[in-house]
CSV table of C-alpha atoms and ligand atoms in Angstrom, one decimal:
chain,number,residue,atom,x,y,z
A,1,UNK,CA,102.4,91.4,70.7
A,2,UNK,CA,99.2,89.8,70.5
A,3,UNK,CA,96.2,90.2,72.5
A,4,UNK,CA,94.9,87.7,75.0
A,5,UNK,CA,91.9,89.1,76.7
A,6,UNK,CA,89.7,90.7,74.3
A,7,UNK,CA,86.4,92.2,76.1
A,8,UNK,CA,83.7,93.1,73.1
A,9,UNK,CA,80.6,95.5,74.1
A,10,UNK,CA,80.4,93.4,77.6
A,11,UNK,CA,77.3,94.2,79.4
A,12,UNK,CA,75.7,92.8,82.9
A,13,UNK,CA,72.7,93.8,84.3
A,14,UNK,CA,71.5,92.8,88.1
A,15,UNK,CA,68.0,92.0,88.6
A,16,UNK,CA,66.9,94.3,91.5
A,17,UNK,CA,63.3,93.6,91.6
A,18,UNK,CA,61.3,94.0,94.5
A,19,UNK,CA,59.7,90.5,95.7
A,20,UNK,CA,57.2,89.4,93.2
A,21,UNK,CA,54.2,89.8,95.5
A,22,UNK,CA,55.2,93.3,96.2
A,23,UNK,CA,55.6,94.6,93.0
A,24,UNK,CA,52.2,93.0,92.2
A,25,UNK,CA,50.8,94.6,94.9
A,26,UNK,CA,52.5,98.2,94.2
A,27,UNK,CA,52.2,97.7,90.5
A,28,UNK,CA,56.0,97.7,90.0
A,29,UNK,CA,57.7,96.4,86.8
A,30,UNK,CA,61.2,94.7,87.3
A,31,UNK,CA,64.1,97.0,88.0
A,32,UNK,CA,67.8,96.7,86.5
A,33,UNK,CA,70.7,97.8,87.6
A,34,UNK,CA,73.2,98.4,85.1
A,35,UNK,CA,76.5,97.4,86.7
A,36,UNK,CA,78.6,97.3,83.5
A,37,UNK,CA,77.2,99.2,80.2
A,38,UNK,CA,78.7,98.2,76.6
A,39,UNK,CA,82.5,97.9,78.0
A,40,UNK,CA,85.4,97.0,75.1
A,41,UNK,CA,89.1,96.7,76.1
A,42,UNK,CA,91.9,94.4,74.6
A,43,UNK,CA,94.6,93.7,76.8
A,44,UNK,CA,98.2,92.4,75.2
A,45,UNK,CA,99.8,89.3,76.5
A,46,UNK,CA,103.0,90.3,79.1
A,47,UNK,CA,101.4,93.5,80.0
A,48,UNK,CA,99.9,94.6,83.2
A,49,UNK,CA,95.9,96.4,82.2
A,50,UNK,CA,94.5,98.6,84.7
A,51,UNK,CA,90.7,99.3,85.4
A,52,UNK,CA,90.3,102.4,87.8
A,53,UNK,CA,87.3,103.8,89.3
A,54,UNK,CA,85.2,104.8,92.3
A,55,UNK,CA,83.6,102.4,94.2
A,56,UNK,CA,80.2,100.9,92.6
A,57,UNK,CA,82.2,101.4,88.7
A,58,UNK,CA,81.1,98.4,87.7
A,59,UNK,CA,84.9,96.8,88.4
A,60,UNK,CA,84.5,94.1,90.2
A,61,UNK,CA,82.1,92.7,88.0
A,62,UNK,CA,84.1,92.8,84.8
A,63,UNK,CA,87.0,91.1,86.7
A,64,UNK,CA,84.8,88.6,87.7
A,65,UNK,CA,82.8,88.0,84.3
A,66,UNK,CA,86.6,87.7,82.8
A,67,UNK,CA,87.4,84.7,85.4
A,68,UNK,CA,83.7,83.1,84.7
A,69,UNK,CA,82.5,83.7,88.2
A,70,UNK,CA,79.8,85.9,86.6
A,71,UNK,CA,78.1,85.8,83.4
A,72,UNK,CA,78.0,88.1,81.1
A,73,UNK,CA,74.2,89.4,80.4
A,74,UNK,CA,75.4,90.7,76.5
A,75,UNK,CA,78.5,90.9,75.0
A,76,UNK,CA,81.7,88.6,74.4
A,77,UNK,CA,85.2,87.6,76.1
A,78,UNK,CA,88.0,86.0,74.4
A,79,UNK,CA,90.8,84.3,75.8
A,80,UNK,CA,93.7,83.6,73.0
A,81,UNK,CA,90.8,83.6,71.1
A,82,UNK,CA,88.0,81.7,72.6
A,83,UNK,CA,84.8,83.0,73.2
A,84,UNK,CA,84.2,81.8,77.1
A,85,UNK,CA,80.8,83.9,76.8
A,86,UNK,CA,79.2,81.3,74.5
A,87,UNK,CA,78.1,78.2,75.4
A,88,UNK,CA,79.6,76.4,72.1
A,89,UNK,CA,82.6,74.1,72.2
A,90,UNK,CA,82.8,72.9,76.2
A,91,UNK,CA,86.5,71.4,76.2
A,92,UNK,CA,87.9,74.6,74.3
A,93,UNK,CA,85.9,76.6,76.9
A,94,UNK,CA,87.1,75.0,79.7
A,95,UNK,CA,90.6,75.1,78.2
A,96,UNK,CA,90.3,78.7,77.7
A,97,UNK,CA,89.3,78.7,81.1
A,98,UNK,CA,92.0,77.3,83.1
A,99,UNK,CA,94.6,80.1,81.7
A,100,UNK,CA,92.8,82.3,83.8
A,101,UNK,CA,93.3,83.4,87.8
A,102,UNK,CA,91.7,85.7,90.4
A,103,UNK,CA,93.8,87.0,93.4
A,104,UNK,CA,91.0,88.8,95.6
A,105,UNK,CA,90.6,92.0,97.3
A,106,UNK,CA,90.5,90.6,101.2
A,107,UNK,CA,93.1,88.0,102.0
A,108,UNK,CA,91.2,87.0,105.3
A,109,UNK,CA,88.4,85.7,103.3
A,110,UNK,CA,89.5,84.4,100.5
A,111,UNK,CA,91.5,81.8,102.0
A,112,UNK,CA,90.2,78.5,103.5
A,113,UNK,CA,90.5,79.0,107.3
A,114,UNK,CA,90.0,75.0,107.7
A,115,UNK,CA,93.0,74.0,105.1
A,116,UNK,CA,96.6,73.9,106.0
A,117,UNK,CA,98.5,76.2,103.8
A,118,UNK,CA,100.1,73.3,101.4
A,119,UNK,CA,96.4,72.1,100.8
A,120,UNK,CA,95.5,75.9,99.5
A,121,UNK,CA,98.0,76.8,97.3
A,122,UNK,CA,97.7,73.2,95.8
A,123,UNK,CA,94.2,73.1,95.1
A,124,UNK,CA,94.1,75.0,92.1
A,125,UNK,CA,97.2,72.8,90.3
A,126,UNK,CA,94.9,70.0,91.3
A,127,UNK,CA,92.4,70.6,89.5
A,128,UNK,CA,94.0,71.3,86.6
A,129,UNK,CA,95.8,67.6,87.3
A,130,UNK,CA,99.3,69.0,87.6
A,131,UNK,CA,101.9,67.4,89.7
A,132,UNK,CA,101.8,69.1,93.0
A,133,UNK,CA,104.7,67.3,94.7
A,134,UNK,CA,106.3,70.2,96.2
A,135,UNK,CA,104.7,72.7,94.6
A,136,UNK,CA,103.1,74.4,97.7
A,137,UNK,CA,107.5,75.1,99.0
A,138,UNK,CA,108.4,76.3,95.7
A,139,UNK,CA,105.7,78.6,95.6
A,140,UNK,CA,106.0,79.8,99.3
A,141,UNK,CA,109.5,80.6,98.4
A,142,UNK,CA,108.7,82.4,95.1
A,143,UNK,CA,105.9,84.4,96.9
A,144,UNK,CA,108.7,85.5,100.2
A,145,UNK,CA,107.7,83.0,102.5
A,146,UNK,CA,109.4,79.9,103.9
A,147,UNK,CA,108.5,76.6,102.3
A,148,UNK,CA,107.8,74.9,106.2
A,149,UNK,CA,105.2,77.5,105.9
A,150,UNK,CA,103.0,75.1,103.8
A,151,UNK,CA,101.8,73.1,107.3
A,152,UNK,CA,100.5,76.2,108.9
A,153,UNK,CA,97.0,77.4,108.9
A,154,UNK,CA,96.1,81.0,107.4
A,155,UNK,CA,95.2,82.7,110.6
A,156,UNK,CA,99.2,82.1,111.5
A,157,UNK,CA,99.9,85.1,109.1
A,158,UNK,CA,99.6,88.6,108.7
A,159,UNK,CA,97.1,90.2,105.9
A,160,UNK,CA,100.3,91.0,103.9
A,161,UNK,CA,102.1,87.3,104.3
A,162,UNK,CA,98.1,85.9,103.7
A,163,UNK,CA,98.0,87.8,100.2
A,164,UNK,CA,101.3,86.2,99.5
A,165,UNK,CA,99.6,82.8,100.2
A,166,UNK,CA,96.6,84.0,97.5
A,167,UNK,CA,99.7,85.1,95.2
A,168,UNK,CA,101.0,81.5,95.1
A,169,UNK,CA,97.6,80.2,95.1
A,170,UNK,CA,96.7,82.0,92.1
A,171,UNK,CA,99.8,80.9,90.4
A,172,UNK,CA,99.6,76.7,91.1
A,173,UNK,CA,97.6,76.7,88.1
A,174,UNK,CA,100.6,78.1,85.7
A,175,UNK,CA,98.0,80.8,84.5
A,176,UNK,CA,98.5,82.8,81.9
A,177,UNK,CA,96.3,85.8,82.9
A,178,UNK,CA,95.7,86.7,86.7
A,179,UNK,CA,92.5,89.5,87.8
A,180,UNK,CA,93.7,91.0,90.6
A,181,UNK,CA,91.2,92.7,92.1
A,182,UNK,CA,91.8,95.8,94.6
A,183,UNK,CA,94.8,92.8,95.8
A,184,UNK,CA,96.4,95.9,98.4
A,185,UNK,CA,93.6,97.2,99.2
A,186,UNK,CA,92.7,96.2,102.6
A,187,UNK,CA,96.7,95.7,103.5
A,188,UNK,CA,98.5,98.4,105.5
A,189,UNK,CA,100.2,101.7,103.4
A,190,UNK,CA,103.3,100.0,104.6
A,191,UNK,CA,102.9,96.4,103.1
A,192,UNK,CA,101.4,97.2,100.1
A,193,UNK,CA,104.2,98.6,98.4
A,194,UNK,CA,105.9,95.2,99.1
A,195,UNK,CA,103.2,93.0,98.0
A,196,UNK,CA,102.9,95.4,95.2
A,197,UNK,CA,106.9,94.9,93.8
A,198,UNK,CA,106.7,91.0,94.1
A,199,UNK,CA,103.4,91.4,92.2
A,200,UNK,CA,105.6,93.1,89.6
A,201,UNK,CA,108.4,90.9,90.1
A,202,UNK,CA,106.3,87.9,89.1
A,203,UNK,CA,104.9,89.6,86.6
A,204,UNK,CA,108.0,90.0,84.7
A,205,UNK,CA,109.9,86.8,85.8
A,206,UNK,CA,106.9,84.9,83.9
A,207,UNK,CA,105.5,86.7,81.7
A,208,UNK,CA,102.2,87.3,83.1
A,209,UNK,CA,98.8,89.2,81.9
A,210,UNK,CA,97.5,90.9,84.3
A,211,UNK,CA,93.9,92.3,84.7
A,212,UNK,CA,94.5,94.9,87.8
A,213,UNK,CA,91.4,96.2,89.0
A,214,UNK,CA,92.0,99.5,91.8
A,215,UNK,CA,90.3,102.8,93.0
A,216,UNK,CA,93.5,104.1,93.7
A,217,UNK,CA,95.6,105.7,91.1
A,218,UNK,CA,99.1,105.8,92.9
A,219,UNK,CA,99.0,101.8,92.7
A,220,UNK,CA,97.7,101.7,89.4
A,221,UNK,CA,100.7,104.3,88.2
A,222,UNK,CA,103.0,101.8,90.2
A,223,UNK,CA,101.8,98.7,88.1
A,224,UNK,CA,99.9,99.4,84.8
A,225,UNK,CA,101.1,99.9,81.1
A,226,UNK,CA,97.6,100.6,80.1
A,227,UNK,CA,94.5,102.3,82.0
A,228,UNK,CA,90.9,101.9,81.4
A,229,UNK,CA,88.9,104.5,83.4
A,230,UNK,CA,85.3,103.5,84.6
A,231,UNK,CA,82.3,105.7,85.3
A,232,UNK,CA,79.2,104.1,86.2
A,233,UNK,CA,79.9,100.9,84.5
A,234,UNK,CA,81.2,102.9,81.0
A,235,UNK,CA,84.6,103.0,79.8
A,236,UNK,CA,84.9,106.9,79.8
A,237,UNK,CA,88.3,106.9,79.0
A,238,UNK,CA,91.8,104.9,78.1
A,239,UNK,CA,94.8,105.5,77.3
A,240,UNK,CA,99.1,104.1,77.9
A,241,UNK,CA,99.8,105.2,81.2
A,242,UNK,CA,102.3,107.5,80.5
A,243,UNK,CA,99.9,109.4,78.0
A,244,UNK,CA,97.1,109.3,80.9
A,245,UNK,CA,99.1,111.0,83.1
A,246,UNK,CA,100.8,113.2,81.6
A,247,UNK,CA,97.6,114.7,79.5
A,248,UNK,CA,94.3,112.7,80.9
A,249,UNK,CA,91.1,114.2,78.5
A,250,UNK,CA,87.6,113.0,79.9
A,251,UNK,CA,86.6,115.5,82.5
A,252,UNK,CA,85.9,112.9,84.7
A,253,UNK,CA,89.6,111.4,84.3
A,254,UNK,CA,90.6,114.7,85.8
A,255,UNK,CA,88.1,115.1,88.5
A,256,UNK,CA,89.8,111.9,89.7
A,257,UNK,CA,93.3,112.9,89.6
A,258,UNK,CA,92.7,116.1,90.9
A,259,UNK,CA,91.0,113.8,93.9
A,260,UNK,CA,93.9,111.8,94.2
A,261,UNK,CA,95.2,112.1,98.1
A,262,UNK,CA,98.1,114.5,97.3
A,263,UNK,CA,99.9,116.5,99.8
A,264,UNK,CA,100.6,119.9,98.8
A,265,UNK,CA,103.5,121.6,100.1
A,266,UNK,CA,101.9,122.2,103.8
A,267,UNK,CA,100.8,118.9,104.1
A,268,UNK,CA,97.3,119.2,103.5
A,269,UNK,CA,94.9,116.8,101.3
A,270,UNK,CA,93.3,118.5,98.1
A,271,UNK,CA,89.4,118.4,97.8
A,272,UNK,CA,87.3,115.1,96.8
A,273,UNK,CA,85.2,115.0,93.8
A,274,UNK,CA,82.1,117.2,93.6
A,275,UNK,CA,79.1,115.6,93.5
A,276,UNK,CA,77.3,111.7,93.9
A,277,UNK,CA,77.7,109.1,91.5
A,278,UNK,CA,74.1,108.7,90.1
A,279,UNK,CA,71.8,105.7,90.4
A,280,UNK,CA,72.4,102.9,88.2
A,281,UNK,CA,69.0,101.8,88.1
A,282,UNK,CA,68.0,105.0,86.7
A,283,UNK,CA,71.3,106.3,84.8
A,284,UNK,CA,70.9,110.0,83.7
A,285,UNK,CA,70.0,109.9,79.8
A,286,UNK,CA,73.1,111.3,77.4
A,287,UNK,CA,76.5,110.7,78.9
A,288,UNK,CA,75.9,109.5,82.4
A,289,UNK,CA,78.4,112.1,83.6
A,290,UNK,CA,76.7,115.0,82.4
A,291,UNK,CA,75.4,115.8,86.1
A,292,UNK,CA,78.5,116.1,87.4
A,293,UNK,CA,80.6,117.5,84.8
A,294,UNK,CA,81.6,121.1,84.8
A,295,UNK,CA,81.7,121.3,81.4
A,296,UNK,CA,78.2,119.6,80.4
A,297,UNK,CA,76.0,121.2,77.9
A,298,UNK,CA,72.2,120.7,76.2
A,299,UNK,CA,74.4,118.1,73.9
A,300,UNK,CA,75.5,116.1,76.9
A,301,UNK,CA,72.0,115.7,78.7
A,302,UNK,CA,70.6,114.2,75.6
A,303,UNK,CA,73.1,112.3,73.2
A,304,UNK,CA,75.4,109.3,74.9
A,305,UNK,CA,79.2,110.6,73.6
A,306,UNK,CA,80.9,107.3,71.5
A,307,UNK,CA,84.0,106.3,72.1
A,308,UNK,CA,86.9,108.5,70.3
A,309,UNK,CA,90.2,107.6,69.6
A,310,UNK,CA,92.7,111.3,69.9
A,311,UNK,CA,96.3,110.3,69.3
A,312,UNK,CA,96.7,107.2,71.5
A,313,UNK,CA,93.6,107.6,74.1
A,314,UNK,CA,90.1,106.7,73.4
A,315,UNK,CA,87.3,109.3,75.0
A,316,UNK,CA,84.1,109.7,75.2
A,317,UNK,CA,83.4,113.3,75.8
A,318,UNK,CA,81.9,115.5,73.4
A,319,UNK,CA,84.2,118.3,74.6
A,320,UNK,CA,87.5,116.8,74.2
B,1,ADP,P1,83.3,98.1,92.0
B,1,ADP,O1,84.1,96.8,92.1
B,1,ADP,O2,83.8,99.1,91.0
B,1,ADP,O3,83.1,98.8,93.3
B,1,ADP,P2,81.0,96.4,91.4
B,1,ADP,O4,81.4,95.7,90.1
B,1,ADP,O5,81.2,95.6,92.7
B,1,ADP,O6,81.8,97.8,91.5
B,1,ADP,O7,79.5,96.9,91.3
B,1,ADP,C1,79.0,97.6,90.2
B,1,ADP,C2,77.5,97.9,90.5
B,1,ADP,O8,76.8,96.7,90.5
B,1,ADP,C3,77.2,98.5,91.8
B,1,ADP,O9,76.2,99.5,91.7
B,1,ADP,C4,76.8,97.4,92.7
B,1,ADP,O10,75.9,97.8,93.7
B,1,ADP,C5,76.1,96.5,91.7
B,1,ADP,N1,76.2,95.0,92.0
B,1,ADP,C6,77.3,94.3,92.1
B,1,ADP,N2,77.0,93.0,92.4
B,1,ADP,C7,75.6,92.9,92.5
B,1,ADP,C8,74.7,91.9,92.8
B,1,ADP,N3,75.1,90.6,93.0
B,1,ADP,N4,73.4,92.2,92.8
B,1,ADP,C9,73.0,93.5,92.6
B,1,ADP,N5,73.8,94.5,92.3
B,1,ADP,C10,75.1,94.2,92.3
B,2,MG,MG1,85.1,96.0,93.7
C-alpha cells in the first residue's frame, strides 16, 4: 500500500484582528486564531481516513487546505508525492491537484441553483478536458438516480437525491482522493445511512481515497479504516478503527465516546462532555486539554504532551 495524502506538521492560522484603526486606538496587537496546530497524518491509497471532532476542531479547514481551497500558513501536503503547499513546479502542482475532490457538508448550497443538473456534474470533467458526452447519465445512474435526471434543476430533488448529484459531481473528474466533509450531516437519520452505503459502494468499486471529515462517531465507525481524533486543532489521538474502539487512550478520545448519543437499556441519552472547548485565540499553555481533563496534573498545565506511538495508536497524553 502506499500513501497518497501525506499531511506534514500542517498549521493555519486566521487573522482575527480587530480593524486597524481600532486596535490603534485601543492599543491592540494583531490576534490569531489557531484553527489547526502542527497536524501530521498519512492516509493510504484505497482506504477510507477519518477526522472526528467537535465543532470548531479545526476539520473543516484541513479538508479544505487538502483540496487547495485554503492555504496552509506552515507545514506541507503531498499528493502521490507532490508538495501542493509550495509554490515550485506549477504543471506538477496543478497535476497533483486535479486527483483531488470535495463533496460538501450542505447539498442545498453547494450546488448551482441556476445550472441544469447535466451542466453540474459535468463541470468538473470539463475542466479537466475530459469527454463529457454522456457522462452526466452514467453518473446519475452510478450515484441511484435516473440518467433523464441530468435536465432537471437541483431544487427538483430532495437533500438526499441533491448529495447524490454532489456524489457524481465530485467524481466527473475521475479523482483519485475525495474530502468529504460532514457529507450526511444535514440529511435526515433516515437517508443518511443510504447515502452513506453508496458512498461505500463507490468507494470500493473504484478504488477511492477518502478524506472523511465528521463529528459523529457512528458514521465514522460505519466508513473509516483509520481515525484521527481532533481537539482544538491538535491531533490528540489516532489509531485503526478497530483498535480505537475497542481500547481508545487519550482522555479526551473517551470523553467523546462516552458522549456518543447511546441509548441505554431504558431508552435514555448518556451525559454530553463536561466542560467548553477553550478559546483558540488564547489556547491554554501545556496540552490544550488540560482544563478539561479529569486526569490533568502540574505536568499537563505546563509541558505540550508529543505525539506517542503505543502498539498501533499514536497519543498525546502524558498519562497514557
Ligand atoms: P470544524 O470543521 O471542525 O467545525 P473549522 O475548521 O471550521 O472547524 O474551524 C476551526 C476554527 O477556525 C474555529 O475556531 C473557527 O471559528 C475558525 N475559523 C474557520 N474559518 C475561519 C475564517 N475564515 N476566519 C476566522 N476563523 C475561522
Ligand atoms: Mg466543519
Amino acid at each position: 500500500m502506499s500513501v497518497i495524502v501525506r499531511a506534514k506538521a500542517l498549521r493555519r492560522l486566521f487573522d482575527v484582528s480587530k480593524p486597524w484603526l481600532n486596535r490603534v486606538v485601543e492599543r491592540e496587537p494583531k490576534a490569531f486564531l489557531t484553527a489547526v496546530a502542527d497536524v501530521d497524518f498519512e492516509i493510504e491509497e484505497g482506504s477510507v481516513y477519518a477526522l472526528v471532532g467537535e465543532s470548531g476542531s479545526g476539520k473543516s479547514t484541513i479538508g479544505k487546505m487538502v483540496v487547495g481551497l485554503t492555504s496552509a500558513t506552515d507545514g506541507t501536503i503531498e499528493i502521490d508525492g507532490i508538495a501542493i503547499t509550495g509554490n515550485d513546479q506549477k504543471a506538477k502542482i496543478s497535476e497533483a491537484r486535479q486527483k483531488l475532490q470535495m463533496i460538501f457538508q450542505d447539498p442545498y448550497a453547494s450546488l448551482n441553483p441556476r445550472w441544469k443538473v447535466r451542466d453540474i456534474i459535468a463541470e468538473p470533467a470539463k475542466l479537466r478536458g475530459l469527454e463529457i458526452k454522456g457522462l452526466p447519465e452514467r453518473l446519475l445512474q452510478q450515484v441511484g438516480l435516473s440518467p433523464e435526471d441530468a435536465d432537471k434543476y437541483p431544487h427538483e430533488f430532495s437533500g438526499g437525491q441533491r448529495q447524490r448529484i454532489g456524489i457524481a459531481r465530485a467524481l466527473s473528474s475521475e479523482p483519485k482522493v475525495i474530502v468529504c466533509d460532514e457529507p450526511t450531516s444535514a440529511l435526515d437519520v433516515s437517508v443518511q445511512s443510504q447515502v452513506l452505503n453508496l458512498m461505500s459502494d463507490l468507494q470500493e468499486q473504484l478504488g477511492l481515497t477518502y478524506l472523511f471529515i465528521s463529528h459523529d462517531l457512528t458514521v465514522v465507525e460505519h466508513m473509516a479504516d483509520k481515525i484521527g481524533v481532533l481537539y482544538l486543532g491538535a491531533l490528540v489521538e489516532e489509531a485503526p478503527k478497530e483498535t480505537l474502539f475497542a481500547s481508545p487512550l487519550h482522555p479526551y478520545t473517551r470523553m467523546l465516546f462516552d458522549a456518543a448519543p447511546r441509548l441505554d437499556g431504558f431508552g435514555r441519552e448518556i451525559d454530553v462532555p463536561k466542560g467548553e472547548i477553550p478559546d483558540p485565540i488564547n489556547p491554554p499553555p501545556g496540552c490544550s486539554f488540560h482544563p478539561r481533563c479529569p486526569l490533568a496534573t502540574s505536568l499537563c498545565k505546563t509541558v505540550r504532551p508529543q505525539m506517542r506511538l503505543i502498539g498501533d495508536t499514536r497519543v498525546s497524553c502524558h498519562h497514557v
